[in-house]
GROMACS .gro file of C-alpha atoms in nm:
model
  389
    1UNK     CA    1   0.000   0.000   0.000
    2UNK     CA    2   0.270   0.211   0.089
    3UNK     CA    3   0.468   0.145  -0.219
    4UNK     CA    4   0.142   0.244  -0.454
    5UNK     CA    5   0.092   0.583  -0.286
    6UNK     CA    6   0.459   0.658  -0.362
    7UNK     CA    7   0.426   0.559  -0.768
    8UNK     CA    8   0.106   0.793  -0.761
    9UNK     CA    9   0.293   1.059  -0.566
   10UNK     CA   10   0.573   1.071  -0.825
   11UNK     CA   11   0.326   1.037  -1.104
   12UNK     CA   12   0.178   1.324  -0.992
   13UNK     CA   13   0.528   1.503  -0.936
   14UNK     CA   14   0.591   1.478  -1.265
   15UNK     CA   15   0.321   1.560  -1.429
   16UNK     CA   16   0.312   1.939  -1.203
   17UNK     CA   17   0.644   1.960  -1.315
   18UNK     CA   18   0.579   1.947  -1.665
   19UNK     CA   19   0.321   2.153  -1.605
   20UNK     CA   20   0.525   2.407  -1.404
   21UNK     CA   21   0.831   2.409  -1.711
   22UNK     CA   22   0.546   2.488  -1.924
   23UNK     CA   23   0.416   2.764  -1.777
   24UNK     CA   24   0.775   2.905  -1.720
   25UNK     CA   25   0.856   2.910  -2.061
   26UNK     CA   26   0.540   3.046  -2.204
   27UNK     CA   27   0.623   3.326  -1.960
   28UNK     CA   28   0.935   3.396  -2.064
   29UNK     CA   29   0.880   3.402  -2.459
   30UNK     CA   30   0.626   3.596  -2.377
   31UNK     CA   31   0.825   3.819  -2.148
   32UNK     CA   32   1.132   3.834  -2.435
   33UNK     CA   33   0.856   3.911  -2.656
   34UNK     CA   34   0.721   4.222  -2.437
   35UNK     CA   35   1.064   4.321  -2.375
   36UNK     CA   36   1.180   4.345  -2.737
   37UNK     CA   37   0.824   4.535  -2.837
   38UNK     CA   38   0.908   4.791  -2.559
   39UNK     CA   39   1.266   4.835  -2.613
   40UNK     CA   40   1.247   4.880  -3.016
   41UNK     CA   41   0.994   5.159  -2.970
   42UNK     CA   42   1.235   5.303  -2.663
   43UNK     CA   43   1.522   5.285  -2.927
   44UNK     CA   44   1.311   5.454  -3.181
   45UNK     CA   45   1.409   5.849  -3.236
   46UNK     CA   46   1.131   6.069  -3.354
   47UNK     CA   47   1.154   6.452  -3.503
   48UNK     CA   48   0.981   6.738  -3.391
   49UNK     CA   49   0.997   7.050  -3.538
   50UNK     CA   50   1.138   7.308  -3.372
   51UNK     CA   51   1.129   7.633  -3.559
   52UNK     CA   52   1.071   7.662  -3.920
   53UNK     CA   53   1.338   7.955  -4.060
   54UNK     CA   54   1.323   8.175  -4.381
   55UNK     CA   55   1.604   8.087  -4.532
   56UNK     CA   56   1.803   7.778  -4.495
   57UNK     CA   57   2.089   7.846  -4.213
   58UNK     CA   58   2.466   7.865  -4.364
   59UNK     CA   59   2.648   7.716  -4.038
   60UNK     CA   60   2.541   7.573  -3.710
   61UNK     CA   61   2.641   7.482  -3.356
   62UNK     CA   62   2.533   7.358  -3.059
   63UNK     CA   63   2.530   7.636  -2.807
   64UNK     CA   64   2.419   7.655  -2.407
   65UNK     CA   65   2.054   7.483  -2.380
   66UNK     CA   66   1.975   7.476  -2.785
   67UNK     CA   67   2.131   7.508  -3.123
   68UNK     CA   68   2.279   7.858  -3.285
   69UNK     CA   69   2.246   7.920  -3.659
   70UNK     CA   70   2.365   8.164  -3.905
   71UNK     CA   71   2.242   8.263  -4.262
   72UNK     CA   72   2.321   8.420  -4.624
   73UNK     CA   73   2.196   8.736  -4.460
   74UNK     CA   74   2.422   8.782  -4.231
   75UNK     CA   75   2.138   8.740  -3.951
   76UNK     CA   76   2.256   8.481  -3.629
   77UNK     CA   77   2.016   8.340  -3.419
   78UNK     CA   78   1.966   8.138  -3.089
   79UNK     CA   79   1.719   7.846  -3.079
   80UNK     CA   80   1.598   7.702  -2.797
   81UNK     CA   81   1.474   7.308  -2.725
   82UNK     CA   82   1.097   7.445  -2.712
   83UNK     CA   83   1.163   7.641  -3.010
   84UNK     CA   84   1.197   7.986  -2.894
   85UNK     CA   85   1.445   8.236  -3.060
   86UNK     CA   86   1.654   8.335  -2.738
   87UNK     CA   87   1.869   8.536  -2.967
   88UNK     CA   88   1.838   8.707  -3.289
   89UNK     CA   89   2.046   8.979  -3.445
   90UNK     CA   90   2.196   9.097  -3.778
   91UNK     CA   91   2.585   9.154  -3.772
   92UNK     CA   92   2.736   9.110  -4.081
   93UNK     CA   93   2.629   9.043  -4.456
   94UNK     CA   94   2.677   8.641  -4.434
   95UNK     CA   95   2.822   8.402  -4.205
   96UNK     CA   96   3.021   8.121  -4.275
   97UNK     CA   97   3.080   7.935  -3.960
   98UNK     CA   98   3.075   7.944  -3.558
   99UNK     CA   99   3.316   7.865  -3.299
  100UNK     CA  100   3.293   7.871  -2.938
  101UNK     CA  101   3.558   7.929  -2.676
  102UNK     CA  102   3.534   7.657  -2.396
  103UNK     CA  103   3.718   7.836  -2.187
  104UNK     CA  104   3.455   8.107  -2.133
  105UNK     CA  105   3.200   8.055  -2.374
  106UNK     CA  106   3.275   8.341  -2.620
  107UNK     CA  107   3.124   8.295  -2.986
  108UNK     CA  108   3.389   8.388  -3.273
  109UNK     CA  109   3.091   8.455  -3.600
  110UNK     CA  110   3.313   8.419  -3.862
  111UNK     CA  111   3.109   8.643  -4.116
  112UNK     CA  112   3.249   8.911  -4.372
  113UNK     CA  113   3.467   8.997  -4.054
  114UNK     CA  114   3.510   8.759  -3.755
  115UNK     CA  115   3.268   8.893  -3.482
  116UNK     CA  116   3.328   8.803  -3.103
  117UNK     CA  117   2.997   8.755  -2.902
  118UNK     CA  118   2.973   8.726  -2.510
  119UNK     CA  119   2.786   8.492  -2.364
  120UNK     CA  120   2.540   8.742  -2.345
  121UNK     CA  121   2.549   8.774  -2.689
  122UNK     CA  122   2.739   9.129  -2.702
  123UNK     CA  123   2.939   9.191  -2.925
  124UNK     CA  124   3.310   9.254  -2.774
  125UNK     CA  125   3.509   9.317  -3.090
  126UNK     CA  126   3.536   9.250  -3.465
  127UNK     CA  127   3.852   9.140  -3.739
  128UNK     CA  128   3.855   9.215  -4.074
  129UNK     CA  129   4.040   9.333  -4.369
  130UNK     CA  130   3.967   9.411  -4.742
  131UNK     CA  131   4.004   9.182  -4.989
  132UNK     CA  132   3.993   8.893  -4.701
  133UNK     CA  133   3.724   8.708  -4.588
  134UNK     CA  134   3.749   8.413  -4.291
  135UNK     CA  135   3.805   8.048  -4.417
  136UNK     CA  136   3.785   7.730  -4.244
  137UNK     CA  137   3.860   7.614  -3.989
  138UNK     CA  138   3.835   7.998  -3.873
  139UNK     CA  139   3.966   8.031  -3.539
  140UNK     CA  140   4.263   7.810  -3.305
  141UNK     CA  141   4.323   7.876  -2.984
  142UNK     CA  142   4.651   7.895  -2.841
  143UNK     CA  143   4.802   7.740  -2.487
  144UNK     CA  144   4.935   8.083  -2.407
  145UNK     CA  145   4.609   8.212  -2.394
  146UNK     CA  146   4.588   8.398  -2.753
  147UNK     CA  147   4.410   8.309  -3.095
  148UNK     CA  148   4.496   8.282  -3.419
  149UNK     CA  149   4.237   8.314  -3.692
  150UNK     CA  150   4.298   8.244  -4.049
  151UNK     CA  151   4.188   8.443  -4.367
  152UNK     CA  152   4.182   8.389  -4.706
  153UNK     CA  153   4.246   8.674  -5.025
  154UNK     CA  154   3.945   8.738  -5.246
  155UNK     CA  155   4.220   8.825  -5.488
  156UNK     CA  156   4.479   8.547  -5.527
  157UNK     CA  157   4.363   8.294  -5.273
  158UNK     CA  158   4.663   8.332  -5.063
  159UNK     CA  159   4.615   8.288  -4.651
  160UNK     CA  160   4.619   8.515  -4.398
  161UNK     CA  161   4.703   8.411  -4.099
  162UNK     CA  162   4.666   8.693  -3.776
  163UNK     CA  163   4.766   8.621  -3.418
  164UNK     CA  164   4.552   8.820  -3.139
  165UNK     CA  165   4.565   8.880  -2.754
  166UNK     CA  166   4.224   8.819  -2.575
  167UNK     CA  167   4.123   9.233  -2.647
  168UNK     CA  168   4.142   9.171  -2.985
  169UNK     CA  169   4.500   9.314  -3.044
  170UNK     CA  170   4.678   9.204  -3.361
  171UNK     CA  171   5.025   9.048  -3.235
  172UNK     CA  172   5.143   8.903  -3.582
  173UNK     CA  173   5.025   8.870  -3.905
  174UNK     CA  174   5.164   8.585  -4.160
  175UNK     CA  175   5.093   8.567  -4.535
  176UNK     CA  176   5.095   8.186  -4.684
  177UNK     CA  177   5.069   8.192  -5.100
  178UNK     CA  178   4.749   7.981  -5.252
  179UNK     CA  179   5.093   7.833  -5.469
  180UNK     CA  180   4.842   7.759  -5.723
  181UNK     CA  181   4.620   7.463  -5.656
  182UNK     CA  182   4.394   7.318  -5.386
  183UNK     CA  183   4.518   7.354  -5.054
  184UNK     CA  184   4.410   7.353  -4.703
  185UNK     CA  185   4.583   7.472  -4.305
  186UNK     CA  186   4.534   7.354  -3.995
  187UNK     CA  187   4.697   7.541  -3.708
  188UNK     CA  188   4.813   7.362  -3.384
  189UNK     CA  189   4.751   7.544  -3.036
  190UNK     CA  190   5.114   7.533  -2.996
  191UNK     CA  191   5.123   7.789  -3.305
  192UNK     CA  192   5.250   7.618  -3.581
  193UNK     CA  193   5.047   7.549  -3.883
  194UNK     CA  194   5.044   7.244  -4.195
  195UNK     CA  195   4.996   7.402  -4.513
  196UNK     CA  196   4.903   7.038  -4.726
  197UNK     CA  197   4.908   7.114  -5.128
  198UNK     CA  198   4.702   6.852  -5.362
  199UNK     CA  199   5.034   6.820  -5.533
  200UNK     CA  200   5.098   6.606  -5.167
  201UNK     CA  201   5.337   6.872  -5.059
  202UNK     CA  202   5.336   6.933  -4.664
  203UNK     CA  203   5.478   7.213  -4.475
  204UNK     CA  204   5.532   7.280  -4.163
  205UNK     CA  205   5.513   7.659  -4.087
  206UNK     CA  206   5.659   7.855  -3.777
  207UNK     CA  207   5.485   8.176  -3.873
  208UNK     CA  208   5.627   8.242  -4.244
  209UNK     CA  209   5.884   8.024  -4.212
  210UNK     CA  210   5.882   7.691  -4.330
  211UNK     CA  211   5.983   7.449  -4.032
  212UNK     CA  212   5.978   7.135  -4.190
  213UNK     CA  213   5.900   6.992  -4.517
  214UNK     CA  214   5.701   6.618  -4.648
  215UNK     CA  215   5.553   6.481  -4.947
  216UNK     CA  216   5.296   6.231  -4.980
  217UNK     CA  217   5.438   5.922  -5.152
  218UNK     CA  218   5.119   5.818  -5.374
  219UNK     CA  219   5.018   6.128  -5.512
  220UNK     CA  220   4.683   6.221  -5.671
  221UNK     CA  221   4.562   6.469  -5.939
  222UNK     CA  222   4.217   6.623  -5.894
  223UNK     CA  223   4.015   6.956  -6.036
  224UNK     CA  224   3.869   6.949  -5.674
  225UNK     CA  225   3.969   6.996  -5.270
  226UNK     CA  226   4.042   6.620  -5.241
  227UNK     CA  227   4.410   6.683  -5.042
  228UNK     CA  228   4.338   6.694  -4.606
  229UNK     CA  229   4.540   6.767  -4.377
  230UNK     CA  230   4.479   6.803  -3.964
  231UNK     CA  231   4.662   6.853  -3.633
  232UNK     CA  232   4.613   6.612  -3.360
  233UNK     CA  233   4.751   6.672  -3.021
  234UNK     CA  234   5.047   6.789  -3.227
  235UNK     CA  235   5.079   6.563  -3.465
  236UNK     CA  236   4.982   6.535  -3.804
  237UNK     CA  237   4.731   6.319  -4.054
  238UNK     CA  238   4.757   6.410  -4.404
  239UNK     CA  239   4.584   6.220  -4.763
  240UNK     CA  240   4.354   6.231  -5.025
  241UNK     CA  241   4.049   6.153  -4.954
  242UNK     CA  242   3.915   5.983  -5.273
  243UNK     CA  243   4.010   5.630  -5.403
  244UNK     CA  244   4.128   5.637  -5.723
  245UNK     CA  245   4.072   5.285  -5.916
  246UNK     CA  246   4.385   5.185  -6.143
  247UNK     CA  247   4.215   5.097  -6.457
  248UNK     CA  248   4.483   4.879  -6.527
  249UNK     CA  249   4.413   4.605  -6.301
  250UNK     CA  250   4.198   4.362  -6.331
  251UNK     CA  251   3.991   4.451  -6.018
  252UNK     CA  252   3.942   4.740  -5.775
  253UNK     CA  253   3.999   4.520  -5.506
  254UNK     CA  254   4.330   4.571  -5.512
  255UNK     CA  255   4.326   4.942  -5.465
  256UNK     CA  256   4.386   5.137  -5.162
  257UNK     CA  257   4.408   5.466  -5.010
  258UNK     CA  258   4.698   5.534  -4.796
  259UNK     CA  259   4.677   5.759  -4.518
  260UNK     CA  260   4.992   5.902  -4.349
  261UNK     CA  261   5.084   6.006  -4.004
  262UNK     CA  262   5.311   6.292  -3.859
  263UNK     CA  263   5.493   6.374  -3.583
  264UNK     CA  264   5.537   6.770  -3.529
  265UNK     CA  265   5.829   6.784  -3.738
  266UNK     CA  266   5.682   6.608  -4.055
  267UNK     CA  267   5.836   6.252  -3.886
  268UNK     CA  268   5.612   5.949  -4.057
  269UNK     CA  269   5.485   5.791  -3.726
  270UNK     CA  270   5.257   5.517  -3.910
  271UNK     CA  271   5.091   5.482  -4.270
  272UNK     CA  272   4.725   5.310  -4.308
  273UNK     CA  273   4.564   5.184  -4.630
  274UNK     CA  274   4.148   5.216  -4.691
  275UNK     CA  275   4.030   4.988  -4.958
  276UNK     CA  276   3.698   5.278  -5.010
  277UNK     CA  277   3.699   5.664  -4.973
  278UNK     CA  278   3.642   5.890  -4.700
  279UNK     CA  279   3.309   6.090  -4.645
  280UNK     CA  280   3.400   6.279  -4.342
  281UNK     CA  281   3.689   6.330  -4.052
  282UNK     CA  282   3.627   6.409  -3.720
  283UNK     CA  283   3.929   6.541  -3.515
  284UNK     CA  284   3.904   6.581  -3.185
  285UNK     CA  285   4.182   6.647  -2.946
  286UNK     CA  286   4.265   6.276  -2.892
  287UNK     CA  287   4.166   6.053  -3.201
  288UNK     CA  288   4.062   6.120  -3.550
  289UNK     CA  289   3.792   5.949  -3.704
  290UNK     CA  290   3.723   5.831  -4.070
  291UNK     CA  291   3.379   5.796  -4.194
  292UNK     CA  292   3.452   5.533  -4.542
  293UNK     CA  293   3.277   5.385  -4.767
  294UNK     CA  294   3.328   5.025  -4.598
  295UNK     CA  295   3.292   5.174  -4.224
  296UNK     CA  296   3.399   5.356  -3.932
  297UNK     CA  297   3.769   5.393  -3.853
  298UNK     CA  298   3.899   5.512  -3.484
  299UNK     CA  299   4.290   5.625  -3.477
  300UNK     CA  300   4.471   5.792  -3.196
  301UNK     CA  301   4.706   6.078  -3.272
  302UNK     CA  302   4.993   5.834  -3.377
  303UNK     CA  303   4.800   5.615  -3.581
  304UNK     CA  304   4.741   5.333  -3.369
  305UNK     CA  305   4.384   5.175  -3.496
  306UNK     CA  306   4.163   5.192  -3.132
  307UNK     CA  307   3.827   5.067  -3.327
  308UNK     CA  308   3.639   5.025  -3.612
  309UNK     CA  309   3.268   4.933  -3.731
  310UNK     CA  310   3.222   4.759  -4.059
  311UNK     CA  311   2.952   4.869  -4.303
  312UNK     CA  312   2.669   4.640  -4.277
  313UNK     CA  313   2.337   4.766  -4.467
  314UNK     CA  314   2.420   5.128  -4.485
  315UNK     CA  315   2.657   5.336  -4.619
  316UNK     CA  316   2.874   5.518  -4.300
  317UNK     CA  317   2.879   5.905  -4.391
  318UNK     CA  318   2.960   6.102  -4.099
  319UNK     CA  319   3.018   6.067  -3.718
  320UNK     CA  320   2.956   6.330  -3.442
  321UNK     CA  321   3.094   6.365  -3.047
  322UNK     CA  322   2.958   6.553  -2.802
  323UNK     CA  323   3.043   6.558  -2.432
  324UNK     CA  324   2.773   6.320  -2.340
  325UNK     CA  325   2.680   6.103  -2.684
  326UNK     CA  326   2.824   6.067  -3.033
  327UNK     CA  327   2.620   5.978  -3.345
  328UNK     CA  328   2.699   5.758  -3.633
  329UNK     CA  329   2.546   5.930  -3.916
  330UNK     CA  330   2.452   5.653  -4.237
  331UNK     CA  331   2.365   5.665  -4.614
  332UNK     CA  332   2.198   5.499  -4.816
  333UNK     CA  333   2.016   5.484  -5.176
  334UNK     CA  334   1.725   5.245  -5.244
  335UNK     CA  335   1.624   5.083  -5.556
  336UNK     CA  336   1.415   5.364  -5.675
  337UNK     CA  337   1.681   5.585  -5.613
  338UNK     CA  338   1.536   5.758  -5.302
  339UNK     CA  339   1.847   5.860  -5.020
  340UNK     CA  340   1.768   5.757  -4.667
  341UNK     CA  341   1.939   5.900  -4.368
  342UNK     CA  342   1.991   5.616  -4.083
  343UNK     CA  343   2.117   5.771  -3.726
  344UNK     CA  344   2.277   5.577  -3.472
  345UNK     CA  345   2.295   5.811  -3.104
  346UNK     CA  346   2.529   5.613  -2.854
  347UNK     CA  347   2.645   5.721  -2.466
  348UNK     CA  348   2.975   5.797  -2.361
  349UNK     CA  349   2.982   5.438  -2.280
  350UNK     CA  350   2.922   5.352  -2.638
  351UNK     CA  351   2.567   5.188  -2.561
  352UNK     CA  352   2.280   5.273  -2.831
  353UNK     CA  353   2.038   5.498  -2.707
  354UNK     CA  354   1.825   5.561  -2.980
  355UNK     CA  355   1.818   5.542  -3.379
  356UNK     CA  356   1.612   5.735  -3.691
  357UNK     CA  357   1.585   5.682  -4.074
  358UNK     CA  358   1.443   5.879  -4.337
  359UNK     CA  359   1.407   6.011  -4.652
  360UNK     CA  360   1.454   6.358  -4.659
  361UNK     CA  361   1.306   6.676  -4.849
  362UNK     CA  362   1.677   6.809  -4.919
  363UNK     CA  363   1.985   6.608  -5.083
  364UNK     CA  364   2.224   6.777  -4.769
  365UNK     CA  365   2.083   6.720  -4.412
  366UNK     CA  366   2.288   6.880  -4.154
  367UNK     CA  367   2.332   6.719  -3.823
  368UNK     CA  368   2.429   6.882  -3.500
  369UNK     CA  369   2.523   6.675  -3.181
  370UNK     CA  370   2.476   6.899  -2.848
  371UNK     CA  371   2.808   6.980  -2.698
  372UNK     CA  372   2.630   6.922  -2.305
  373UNK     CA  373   2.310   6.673  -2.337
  374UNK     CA  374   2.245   6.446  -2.519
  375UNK     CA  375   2.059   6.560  -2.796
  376UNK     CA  376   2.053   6.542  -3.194
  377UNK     CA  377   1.929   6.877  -3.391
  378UNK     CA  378   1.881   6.843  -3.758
  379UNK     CA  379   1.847   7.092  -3.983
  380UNK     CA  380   1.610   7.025  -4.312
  381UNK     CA  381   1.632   7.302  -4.537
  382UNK     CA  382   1.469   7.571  -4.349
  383UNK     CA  383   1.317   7.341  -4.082
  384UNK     CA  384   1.524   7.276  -3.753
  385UNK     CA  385   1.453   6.965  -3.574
  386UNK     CA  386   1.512   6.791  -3.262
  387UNK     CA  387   1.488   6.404  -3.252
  388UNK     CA  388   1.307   6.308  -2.958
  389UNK     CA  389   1.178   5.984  -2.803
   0.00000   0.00000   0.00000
């Protein structure tokens, strides 16, 4: 008797248990399926439409608690996350480009003339001279506390290159010749500057004089700016940026595009090939970043490779880096020819936070990442937008 009340007991046993496993496991496929609902549409970026602007702005920057934007008029405006204009004033006839001071938050407006604005937005003092107009990257600032700011001739393309105290006093002025072809500086905060020809030239200027002196070893030919050429924490990366097939092999495959890397005396510290071209480069003060055809490439300031991310379904066009996300901006064309937009917003600790895709109105997008939150501004023709969850 006792031995047939302990078959029925495990009998029974068994048969909860299956029971039990059953119910487990429809609970948890259905919890994985509840989860993965909830965190696609938490991962899911939407736009809303900030402020909707005459004319399409000619340069834009995160600034303070929204984004500031410039235009053809010469008119510069602050725009706030709720959409209010904070800010909005006329001071030159067109402006080219912004940068901030991050030492005390100043605004250099490179316009006609540079124009220095407070954080208040007053204006403390304006550059210019005739026949010159500002040119990217604008304005460097120095460790001993000054600026330099870099012009370009209306007349023969040659540089200008001015040194000034924090009043706005000229200390030096230095005059680098266009030498006849595409070109473009970069000036270190230690002073110097790399003058980088699309012949592959490189120089190394101390003021006027010429420090140092490199040349690329696979040179290119082109009718447009195709030569780069940036300072990172003192050194140097220099190339072309487009990949040039050699019709006389057999495939493309066995192309590349070399990029070099400097030391601040035009020492090669490493050389690394691409087998696609570069969209973008971000410099920052550590690492440089290319944005290829074939994917995202992470180098530090000797050419060491820290990371990469491999194309996988879109094209990677440009990344972004603020102080609290960075954004991995993607292209791509569809069979019918329309151009989507895919953006990828990670933390500091490189975990996704949110994406968005679409087709938009204009062929050029421009994307701004917020310098101190972590938001994403976009800027649709004359529309600025804020992707939100």
């Amino acid at each position: 008797m006792k031995n047939k009340n302990r078959v029925n007991i495990k009998k029974i046993s068994k048969l909860q248990l299956l029971v039990a496993v059953s119910i487990i496991l429809v609970l948890v496929f259905a919890g994985l399926i509840i989860y993965r609902l909830f965190f696609i549409k938490q991962i899911v970026f939407n736009e809303k439409t900030l402020k909707t602007l005459q004319e399409p702005p000619t340069a834009a920057t995160s600034y303070q608690n929204g984004i500031l934007v410039g235009n053809t008029q010469g008119y510069v405006a602050l725009i706030d996350n709720e959409g209010n204009t904070k800010f909005s004033k006329k001071i030159d006839s067109k402006i080219f480009g912004f940068v901030v001071n991050p030492s005390d938050g100043s605004i250099y407006v490179a316009g006609v003339k540079f124009h220095v604005l407070g954080k208040d937005f007053k204006e403390i003092y304006s550059l210019g001279f005739d026949n010159y107009i500002p040119r990217d990257p604008f304005v460097t600032f120095l460790n001993n506390g000054n600026v330099k700011l870099l012009f370009q001739s209306l007349k023969d393309l040659s540089y200008m290159i001015i040194t000034i105290d924090k009043t706005g006093k000229v200390l030096t002025k230095d005059v680098v010749p266009d030498m006849g072809q595409n070109s473009q500086i970069s000036i270190d905060s230690s002073g110097n500057a790399v003058f980088v020809l699309e012949s592959g030239d490189i120089y190394l200027l101390d003021g006027s004089r010429i420090a140092a002196k490199a040349s690329i070893t696979e040179k290119q030919t082109s009718s447009i700016s195709n030569v780069f050429g940036y300072f990172v924490d003192g050194n140097i990366v220099a190339g072309y940026k487009t990949l040039l097939i050699d019709q006389t092999q057999n495939s493309g495959n066995n192309s590349s595009l070399p990029i070099y890397f400097y030391n601040s005396s035009l020492s090669m510290l490493a050389k690394t090939n691409f087998d696609s071209s570069i969209h973008n480069i971000f410099v920052s003060k550590n690492k440089v970043v290319f944005s290829t055809g074939s994917g995202f490439y992470f180098y530090d300031t000797r050419g060491k490779l820290l990371n990469s991310i491999q194309k996988v379904d879109f094209t990677p066009f440009e990344y972004l880096e603020g102080s609290q996300i960075h954004a991995y901006v993607y292209k791509n064309v569809n069979q019918q020819g329309t151009v989507f937009y895919l953006v990828v917003v990670k933390d500091s600790q490189d975990r996704e936070i949110g994406r968005f895709i679409k087709a938009f109105s204009i062929d050029n997008p421009i994307f701004v990442v917020s310098s101190n939150s972590q938001n994403v501004y976009i800027i649709e023709g004359v529309d600025i937008k804020l992707l939100t969850r």
